[in-house]
Amino acid sequence: MSETTQPYTLKMANAIGLSAAERSAAELRFRMALESGVGGREFVVPTLQACMLARSLTSQLSPEELAHADHDAEREVIALWENAEDKAILFALKPLNRDMGEARFEIGA
């Protein structure tokens, strides 16, 4: 772990019916897939923060304004995070072989 790595916490919430071992395994699968999706552990927090900033900067734009080349960077950052998060969720939950309802993963910096 390098000195520039930003630590983060990860918790699976609303995982009704899961044992502690199942929850822990799902959290580990999510963490591994998310870190892989954003390029490494050190990029999780900065990518999440960049995505949140990009969303706030573009939240009031019309679809036409958002499609303009001036907002390519914001769209790319949002897409990077959303793709990594979506894949991590699927990777984490698929082995459970059941509908997890409102379960979600919460990341804290």
Coordinates of C-alpha atoms in Angstrom, one line a residue:
M1 CA 0.0 0.0 0.0
S2 CA 1.5 3.3 -1.0
E3 CA 1.4 6.5 1.1
T4 CA -1.0 8.1 -1.3
T5 CA -3.6 5.4 -1.0
Q6 CA -6.8 6.8 0.4
P7 CA -8.4 4.4 2.8
Y8 CA -12.1 3.8 2.6
T9 CA -14.7 1.8 4.3
L10 CA -17.2 -0.5 2.7
K11 CA -20.4 -1.9 4.2
M12 CA -23.2 -3.9 2.8
A13 CA -26.5 -2.4 4.0
N14 CA -30.0 -3.9 4.0
A15 CA -28.7 -7.4 3.3
I16 CA -31.6 -9.1 5.1
G17 CA -31.2 -12.8 5.5
L18 CA -27.5 -13.0 4.9
S19 CA -25.1 -14.6 7.5
A20 CA -22.1 -12.6 8.6
A21 CA -19.9 -14.8 6.4
E22 CA -22.1 -14.3 3.3
R23 CA -22.1 -10.5 3.9
S24 CA -18.3 -10.4 4.4
A25 CA -17.7 -12.4 1.3
A26 CA -20.1 -10.2 -0.8
E27 CA -18.3 -7.1 0.6
L28 CA -14.9 -8.6 -0.4
R29 CA -16.1 -9.5 -3.9
F30 CA -17.5 -5.9 -4.3
R31 CA -14.3 -4.3 -3.1
M32 CA -12.1 -6.4 -5.4
A33 CA -14.3 -5.8 -8.5
L34 CA -14.7 -2.1 -7.7
E35 CA -11.0 -1.6 -7.3
S36 CA -10.3 -3.4 -10.5
G37 CA -12.9 -1.3 -12.3
V38 CA -11.4 2.0 -11.3
G39 CA -7.8 1.0 -11.7
G40 CA -6.8 0.2 -8.1
R41 CA -7.5 0.7 -4.5
E42 CA -5.9 4.2 -4.5
F43 CA -8.4 5.4 -7.2
V44 CA -11.7 4.4 -5.4
V45 CA -12.1 7.5 -3.3
P46 CA -10.9 10.0 -5.9
T47 CA -13.0 8.4 -8.6
L48 CA -16.1 8.5 -6.4
Q49 CA -15.4 12.1 -5.5
A50 CA -14.9 13.1 -9.1
C51 CA -18.1 11.4 -10.1
M52 CA -20.1 13.2 -7.4
L53 CA -18.5 16.5 -8.5
A54 CA -19.3 15.8 -12.2
R55 CA -22.9 14.9 -11.3
S56 CA -23.3 18.1 -9.4
L57 CA -21.8 20.2 -12.2
T58 CA -24.0 18.6 -14.8
S59 CA -27.3 18.1 -12.8
Q60 CA -28.9 21.3 -14.1
L61 CA -27.9 20.8 -17.8
S62 CA -30.4 19.9 -20.5
P63 CA -29.6 16.7 -22.4
E64 CA -28.5 18.9 -25.3
E65 CA -26.1 20.9 -23.2
L66 CA -24.8 17.7 -21.5
A67 CA -24.1 16.2 -24.9
H68 CA -21.8 19.1 -25.9
A69 CA -18.1 18.3 -26.1
D70 CA -17.4 20.7 -23.3
H71 CA -18.8 18.1 -20.9
D72 CA -17.0 15.0 -22.3
A73 CA -14.8 14.8 -19.2
E74 CA -17.8 14.8 -16.8
R75 CA -19.6 12.2 -18.8
E76 CA -16.5 10.0 -18.9
V77 CA -15.9 10.2 -15.2
I78 CA -19.6 9.4 -14.4
A79 CA -19.5 6.5 -16.9
L80 CA -16.3 5.1 -15.4
W81 CA -17.7 5.1 -11.9
E82 CA -21.2 3.8 -12.9
N83 CA -19.7 1.0 -15.0
A84 CA -17.3 -0.1 -12.2
E85 CA -20.0 0.1 -9.6
D86 CA -22.5 -1.8 -11.6
K87 CA -20.1 -4.6 -12.4
A88 CA -19.0 -4.8 -8.8
I89 CA -22.6 -5.1 -7.6
L90 CA -23.2 -7.9 -10.1
F91 CA -20.0 -9.7 -9.1
A92 CA -20.8 -9.4 -5.4
L93 CA -24.4 -10.5 -5.5
K94 CA -24.5 -13.2 -8.2
P95 CA -23.0 -16.0 -6.1
L96 CA -25.8 -15.5 -3.5
N97 CA -28.4 -16.9 -6.0
R98 CA -31.3 -14.9 -4.6
D99 CA -33.0 -11.5 -4.9
M100 CA -31.3 -9.1 -2.5
G101 CA -34.1 -6.6 -2.7
E102 CA -32.9 -3.3 -1.2
A103 CA -29.3 -4.4 -0.5
R104 CA -26.6 -1.9 -1.3
F105 CA -23.0 -1.2 -0.7
E106 CA -22.1 2.0 1.1
I107 CA -18.6 3.5 0.7
G108 CA -17.2 6.0 3.2
A109 CA -14.0 8.0 2.8

